[in-house]
């Protein structure tokens, strides 16, 4: 299957990148892939996996050494996405890497005391961090959030609900979007508040899902939660931009992840069609099957090329912010559409086996929609891109 592996490009991936990739690939192959189906059925995975990933340096990538991290460029993050995708289990990577969307607001806008208290134990795999933005009434419309945090002396009193929260059941720290000035509508009046998982008044309910079974996904309810004012991240009423910047990084990571899952489907389809004998010959020798495999390859290559180009532009500051946001949104659309196409085609080529639990393609087929919706649905992405481009 050599045609599936594009040679590394030196202006994207250095020898240091590839050395890290090799170590992570071996870790995923040994510690994760053999157990993905079992953990999916159990709807959980061992908590100690966080610490094992941290010992490899995965959790701390991109964070300052002062907090236990390792400074790294955006291509290291793409490697994390690509290599975790090889296990074929989206739920596992979603929860294991939930800190990647929960910690950046604290790193970029939190007080030094908050950074020192939260970031080191999460990067060490000792604590778990989650991001809580989405609400039952708002979805991707962050500016419409209703969860309130009203100042009362040296605390905020938080009331409201969050839903679809990855790592919501396990999280020790929850980076939460709240409205600190209910009189201000829209994007104004929104703040970032770090809520500890053991805060009285916080209740959590596990959610059942189409896919991502091994990921703990929760509905959170805040009922008079008293949160220290010192847990405010950044400036009160100015948190909207912090969340928007956070989404941009998340979407690029999801784009790389989607390309990786699409490639897993392609590889499984290639293996199956080479082995499956139908009417006296391998399926892979039939023209209609070969066309399907090349259609899958084409979509993966197109999406991944766009992702790498954007990563290079981000790393070298070669694009203006508005156009960058627009292209990242479109990259997520392109990559998740490639994932959807490849999952569908692979299940079709596997036939009855593709419908059976246990194949990677079946699992990825169920998980396509969360990738197309999470971080902003396809419709939201296209509309946001158009607005960023002045259309």
mmCIF file of N, CA, C and O in Angstrom, residues 245-302:
data_model
loop_
_atom_site.group_PDB
_atom_site.id
_atom_site.type_symbol
_atom_site.label_atom_id
_atom_site.label_comp_id
_atom_site.label_asym_id
_atom_site.label_seq_id
_atom_site.Cartn_x
_atom_site.Cartn_y
_atom_site.Cartn_z
ATOM 1 N N UNK A 245 -10.854 32.572 18.936
ATOM 2 C CA UNK A 245 -9.478 32.194 18.591
ATOM 3 C C UNK A 245 -9.233 30.719 18.887
ATOM 4 O O UNK A 245 -8.516 30.027 18.159
ATOM 5 N N UNK A 246 -9.832 30.233 19.951
ATOM 6 C CA UNK A 246 -9.690 28.839 20.348
ATOM 7 C C UNK A 246 -10.292 27.907 19.288
ATOM 8 O O UNK A 246 -9.744 26.862 18.959
ATOM 9 N N UNK A 247 -11.436 28.308 18.736
ATOM 10 C CA UNK A 247 -12.111 27.494 17.733
ATOM 11 C C UNK A 247 -11.260 27.325 16.480
ATOM 12 O O UNK A 247 -11.277 26.274 15.840
ATOM 13 N N UNK A 248 -10.510 28.361 16.115
ATOM 14 C CA UNK A 248 -9.713 28.289 14.892
ATOM 15 C C UNK A 248 -8.683 27.165 14.975
ATOM 16 O O UNK A 248 -8.503 26.380 14.041
ATOM 17 N N UNK A 249 -8.001 27.065 16.124
ATOM 18 C CA UNK A 249 -7.017 25.998 16.324
ATOM 19 C C UNK A 249 -7.692 24.633 16.343
ATOM 20 O O UNK A 249 -7.186 23.665 15.760
ATOM 21 N N UNK A 250 -8.837 24.552 17.015
ATOM 22 C CA UNK A 250 -9.575 23.289 17.095
ATOM 23 C C UNK A 250 -9.987 22.799 15.708
ATOM 24 O O UNK A 250 -9.879 21.610 15.397
ATOM 25 N N UNK A 251 -10.418 23.706 14.869
ATOM 26 C CA UNK A 251 -10.894 23.315 13.530
ATOM 27 C C UNK A 251 -9.765 22.799 12.657
ATOM 28 O O UNK A 251 -9.966 21.870 11.871
ATOM 29 N N UNK A 252 -8.583 23.389 12.764
ATOM 30 C CA UNK A 252 -7.457 22.883 11.982
ATOM 31 C C UNK A 252 -7.072 21.486 12.454
ATOM 32 O O UNK A 252 -6.795 20.601 11.638
ATOM 33 N N UNK A 253 -7.056 21.272 13.771
ATOM 34 C CA UNK A 253 -6.752 19.959 14.323
ATOM 35 C C UNK A 253 -7.779 18.933 13.845
ATOM 36 O O UNK A 253 -7.429 17.814 13.446
ATOM 37 N N UNK A 254 -9.057 19.311 13.865
ATOM 38 C CA UNK A 254 -10.114 18.399 13.421
ATOM 39 C C UNK A 254 -9.978 18.088 11.937
ATOM 40 O O UNK A 254 -10.286 16.972 11.499
ATOM 41 N N UNK A 255 -9.508 19.039 11.153
ATOM 42 C CA UNK A 255 -9.314 18.815 9.722
ATOM 43 C C UNK A 255 -8.249 17.759 9.485
ATOM 44 O O UNK A 255 -8.424 16.848 8.664
ATOM 45 N N UNK A 256 -7.135 17.876 10.204
ATOM 46 C CA UNK A 256 -6.073 16.872 10.084
ATOM 47 C C UNK A 256 -6.560 15.511 10.568
ATOM 48 O O UNK A 256 -6.247 14.471 9.977
ATOM 49 N N UNK A 257 -7.329 15.520 11.629
ATOM 50 C CA UNK A 257 -7.879 14.282 12.182
ATOM 51 C C UNK A 257 -8.813 13.612 11.168
ATOM 52 O O UNK A 257 -8.756 12.393 10.965
ATOM 53 N N UNK A 258 -9.655 14.404 10.526
ATOM 54 C CA UNK A 258 -10.587 13.861 9.540
ATOM 55 C C UNK A 258 -9.842 13.216 8.373
ATOM 56 O O UNK A 258 -10.242 12.149 7.877
ATOM 57 N N UNK A 259 -8.763 13.853 7.933
ATOM 58 C CA UNK A 259 -7.944 13.261 6.864
ATOM 59 C C UNK A 259 -7.374 11.919 7.314
ATOM 60 O O UNK A 259 -7.336 10.952 6.537
ATOM 61 N N UNK A 260 -6.943 11.846 8.566
ATOM 62 C CA UNK A 260 -6.399 10.603 9.092
ATOM 63 C C UNK A 260 -7.432 9.500 9.143
ATOM 64 O O UNK A 260 -7.165 8.352 8.759
ATOM 65 N N UNK A 261 -8.639 9.812 9.592
ATOM 66 C CA UNK A 261 -9.703 8.809 9.639
ATOM 67 C C UNK A 261 -10.097 8.360 8.228
ATOM 68 O O UNK A 261 -10.385 7.183 7.997
ATOM 69 N N UNK A 262 -10.114 9.297 7.290
ATOM 70 C CA UNK A 262 -10.424 8.939 5.902
ATOM 71 C C UNK A 262 -9.397 7.951 5.365
ATOM 72 O O UNK A 262 -9.732 6.986 4.672
ATOM 73 N N UNK A 263 -8.136 8.178 5.714
ATOM 74 C CA UNK A 263 -7.080 7.277 5.247
ATOM 75 C C UNK A 263 -7.192 5.896 5.889
ATOM 76 O O UNK A 263 -6.905 4.882 5.240
ATOM 77 N N UNK A 264 -7.616 5.840 7.143
ATOM 78 C CA UNK A 264 -7.841 4.544 7.786
ATOM 79 C C UNK A 264 -8.890 3.751 7.010
ATOM 80 O O UNK A 264 -8.739 2.546 6.764
ATOM 81 N N UNK A 265 -9.961 4.426 6.602
ATOM 82 C CA UNK A 265 -11.012 3.766 5.808
ATOM 83 C C UNK A 265 -10.455 3.275 4.476
ATOM 84 O O UNK A 265 -10.764 2.157 4.037
ATOM 85 N N UNK A 266 -9.652 4.091 3.833
ATOM 86 C CA UNK A 266 -9.059 3.704 2.554
ATOM 87 C C UNK A 266 -8.171 2.477 2.719
ATOM 88 O O UNK A 266 -8.245 1.524 1.919
ATOM 89 N N UNK A 267 -7.349 2.469 3.742
ATOM 90 C CA UNK A 267 -6.446 1.334 3.955
ATOM 91 C C UNK A 267 -7.221 0.050 4.236
ATOM 92 O O UNK A 267 -6.865 -1.029 3.740
ATOM 93 N N UNK A 268 -8.277 0.164 5.035
ATOM 94 C CA UNK A 268 -9.074 -1.031 5.317
ATOM 95 C C UNK A 268 -9.762 -1.528 4.052
ATOM 96 O O UNK A 268 -9.848 -2.742 3.814
ATOM 97 N N UNK A 269 -10.218 -0.604 3.219
ATOM 98 C CA UNK A 269 -10.865 -0.990 1.964
ATOM 99 C C UNK A 269 -9.870 -1.658 1.012
ATOM 100 O O UNK A 269 -10.200 -2.647 0.341
ATOM 101 N N UNK A 270 -8.655 -1.119 0.954
ATOM 102 C CA UNK A 270 -7.632 -1.716 0.087
ATOM 103 C C UNK A 270 -7.306 -3.136 0.548
ATOM 104 O O UNK A 270 -7.248 -4.082 -0.252
ATOM 105 N N UNK A 271 -7.087 -3.303 1.848
ATOM 106 C CA UNK A 271 -6.777 -4.635 2.384
ATOM 107 C C UNK A 271 -7.901 -5.622 2.071
ATOM 108 O O UNK A 271 -7.652 -6.757 1.644
ATOM 109 N N UNK A 272 -9.124 -5.204 2.281
ATOM 110 C CA UNK A 272 -10.270 -6.098 2.077
ATOM 111 C C UNK A 272 -10.431 -6.482 0.610
ATOM 112 O O UNK A 272 -10.620 -7.657 0.280
ATOM 113 N N UNK A 273 -10.350 -5.491 -0.260
ATOM 114 C CA UNK A 273 -10.599 -5.782 -1.675
ATOM 115 C C UNK A 273 -9.476 -6.604 -2.300
ATOM 116 O O UNK A 273 -9.691 -7.298 -3.291
ATOM 117 N N UNK A 274 -8.286 -6.539 -1.728
ATOM 118 C CA UNK A 274 -7.202 -7.390 -2.225
ATOM 119 C C UNK A 274 -7.386 -8.845 -1.795
ATOM 120 O O UNK A 274 -6.988 -9.775 -2.496
ATOM 121 N N UNK A 275 -7.990 -9.032 -0.634
ATOM 122 C CA UNK A 275 -8.149 -10.380 -0.103
ATOM 123 C C UNK A 275 -9.459 -11.041 -0.524
ATOM 124 O O UNK A 275 -9.535 -12.267 -0.609
ATOM 125 N N UNK A 276 -10.463 -10.237 -0.763
ATOM 126 C CA UNK A 276 -11.788 -10.773 -1.059
ATOM 127 C C UNK A 276 -11.875 -11.256 -2.498
ATOM 128 O O UNK A 276 -11.714 -10.482 -3.440
ATOM 129 N N UNK A 277 -12.153 -12.539 -2.661
ATOM 130 C CA UNK A 277 -12.315 -13.121 -3.995
ATOM 131 C C UNK A 277 -13.793 -13.170 -4.331
ATOM 132 O O UNK A 277 -14.605 -13.709 -3.576
ATOM 133 N N UNK A 278 -14.143 -12.586 -5.447
ATOM 134 C CA UNK A 278 -15.541 -12.561 -5.887
ATOM 135 C C UNK A 278 -15.617 -12.924 -7.360
ATOM 136 O O UNK A 278 -14.959 -12.297 -8.201
ATOM 137 N N UNK A 279 -16.383 -13.971 -7.655
ATOM 138 C CA UNK A 279 -16.526 -14.445 -9.032
ATOM 139 C C UNK A 279 -15.165 -14.715 -9.677
ATOM 140 O O UNK A 279 -14.892 -14.330 -10.811
ATOM 141 N N UNK A 280 -14.282 -15.328 -8.857
ATOM 142 C CA UNK A 280 -13.024 -15.823 -9.394
ATOM 143 C C UNK A 280 -11.866 -14.862 -9.416
ATOM 144 O O UNK A 280 -10.791 -15.218 -9.904
ATOM 145 N N UNK A 281 -12.022 -13.655 -8.884
ATOM 146 C CA UNK A 281 -10.910 -12.703 -8.886
ATOM 147 C C UNK A 281 -11.029 -11.746 -7.704
ATOM 148 O O UNK A 281 -12.125 -11.523 -7.185
ATOM 149 N N UNK A 282 -9.889 -11.182 -7.250
ATOM 150 C CA UNK A 282 -9.942 -10.220 -6.151
ATOM 151 C C UNK A 282 -10.771 -8.998 -6.538
ATOM 152 O O UNK A 282 -10.736 -8.543 -7.698
ATOM 153 N N UNK A 283 -11.504 -8.472 -5.587
ATOM 154 C CA UNK A 283 -12.290 -7.265 -5.861
ATOM 155 C C UNK A 283 -11.412 -6.124 -6.366
ATOM 156 O O UNK A 283 -11.846 -5.315 -7.191
ATOM 157 N N UNK A 284 -10.184 -6.051 -5.874
ATOM 158 C CA UNK A 284 -9.294 -4.941 -6.231
ATOM 159 C C UNK A 284 -8.915 -4.938 -7.710
ATOM 160 O O UNK A 284 -8.382 -3.948 -8.211
ATOM 161 N N UNK A 285 -9.171 -6.028 -8.410
ATOM 162 C CA UNK A 285 -8.838 -6.090 -9.833
ATOM 163 C C UNK A 285 -10.006 -5.653 -10.720
ATOM 164 O O UNK A 285 -9.869 -5.603 -11.945
ATOM 165 N N UNK A 286 -11.114 -5.329 -10.106
ATOM 166 C CA UNK A 286 -12.268 -4.873 -10.881
ATOM 167 C C UNK A 286 -12.222 -3.361 -11.055
ATOM 168 O O UNK A 286 -11.959 -2.617 -10.100
ATOM 169 N N UNK A 287 -12.488 -2.914 -12.244
ATOM 170 C CA UNK A 287 -12.327 -1.489 -12.555
ATOM 171 C C UNK A 287 -13.193 -0.598 -11.670
ATOM 172 O O UNK A 287 -12.739 0.443 -11.180
ATOM 173 N N UNK A 288 -14.422 -1.010 -11.432
ATOM 174 C CA UNK A 288 -15.315 -0.169 -10.638
ATOM 175 C C UNK A 288 -14.776 0.006 -9.212
ATOM 176 O O UNK A 288 -14.893 1.080 -8.615
ATOM 177 N N UNK A 289 -14.145 -1.043 -8.676
ATOM 178 C CA UNK A 289 -13.571 -0.971 -7.333
ATOM 179 C C UNK A 289 -12.331 -0.087 -7.338
ATOM 180 O O UNK A 289 -12.134 0.736 -6.435
ATOM 181 N N UNK A 290 -11.493 -0.245 -8.337
ATOM 182 C CA UNK A 290 -10.281 0.575 -8.434
ATOM 183 C C UNK A 290 -10.629 2.053 -8.537
ATOM 184 O O UNK A 290 -9.955 2.918 -7.970
ATOM 185 N N UNK A 291 -11.702 2.356 -9.265
ATOM 186 C CA UNK A 291 -12.141 3.750 -9.373
ATOM 187 C C UNK A 291 -12.558 4.288 -8.007
ATOM 188 O O UNK A 291 -12.253 5.437 -7.654
ATOM 189 N N UNK A 292 -13.265 3.476 -7.232
ATOM 190 C CA UNK A 292 -13.684 3.910 -5.897
ATOM 191 C C UNK A 292 -12.466 4.203 -5.020
ATOM 192 O O UNK A 292 -12.429 5.210 -4.291
ATOM 193 N N UNK A 293 -11.480 3.327 -5.084
ATOM 194 C CA UNK A 293 -10.272 3.523 -4.276
ATOM 195 C C UNK A 293 -9.536 4.796 -4.676
ATOM 196 O O UNK A 293 -9.007 5.525 -3.820
ATOM 197 N N UNK A 294 -9.498 5.088 -5.960
ATOM 198 C CA UNK A 294 -8.821 6.301 -6.409
ATOM 199 C C UNK A 294 -9.631 7.556 -6.089
ATOM 200 O O UNK A 294 -9.057 8.614 -5.790
ATOM 201 N N UNK A 295 -10.955 7.443 -6.102
ATOM 202 C CA UNK A 295 -11.778 8.576 -5.682
ATOM 203 C C UNK A 295 -11.519 8.907 -4.215
ATOM 204 O O UNK A 295 -11.455 10.080 -3.829
ATOM 205 N N UNK A 296 -11.344 7.887 -3.401
ATOM 206 C CA UNK A 296 -11.028 8.097 -1.989
ATOM 207 C C UNK A 296 -9.660 8.753 -1.841
ATOM 208 O O UNK A 296 -9.487 9.721 -1.085
ATOM 209 N N UNK A 297 -8.676 8.237 -2.576
ATOM 210 C CA UNK A 297 -7.322 8.788 -2.528
ATOM 211 C C UNK A 297 -7.306 10.249 -2.938
ATOM 212 O O UNK A 297 -6.644 11.094 -2.308
ATOM 213 N N UNK A 298 -8.040 10.572 -3.973
ATOM 214 C CA UNK A 298 -8.100 11.943 -4.482
ATOM 215 C C UNK A 298 -8.616 12.904 -3.425
ATOM 216 O O UNK A 298 -8.041 13.975 -3.194
ATOM 217 N N UNK A 299 -9.681 12.537 -2.753
ATOM 218 C CA UNK A 299 -10.270 13.422 -1.747
ATOM 219 C C UNK A 299 -9.360 13.603 -0.537
ATOM 220 O O UNK A 299 -9.263 14.695 0.021
ATOM 221 N N UNK A 300 -8.700 12.540 -0.133
ATOM 222 C CA UNK A 300 -7.769 12.645 1.002
ATOM 223 C C UNK A 300 -6.612 13.562 0.660
ATOM 224 O O UNK A 300 -6.250 14.459 1.438
ATOM 225 N N UNK A 301 -6.011 13.358 -0.511
ATOM 226 C CA UNK A 301 -4.866 14.177 -0.904
ATOM 227 C C UNK A 301 -5.236 15.649 -1.016
ATOM 228 O O UNK A 301 -4.478 16.534 -0.590
ATOM 229 N N UNK A 302 -6.408 15.936 -1.586
ATOM 230 C CA UNK A 302 -6.833 17.326 -1.763
ATOM 231 C C UNK A 302 -7.039 18.001 -0.406
ATOM 232 O O UNK A 302 -6.589 19.135 -0.178
#
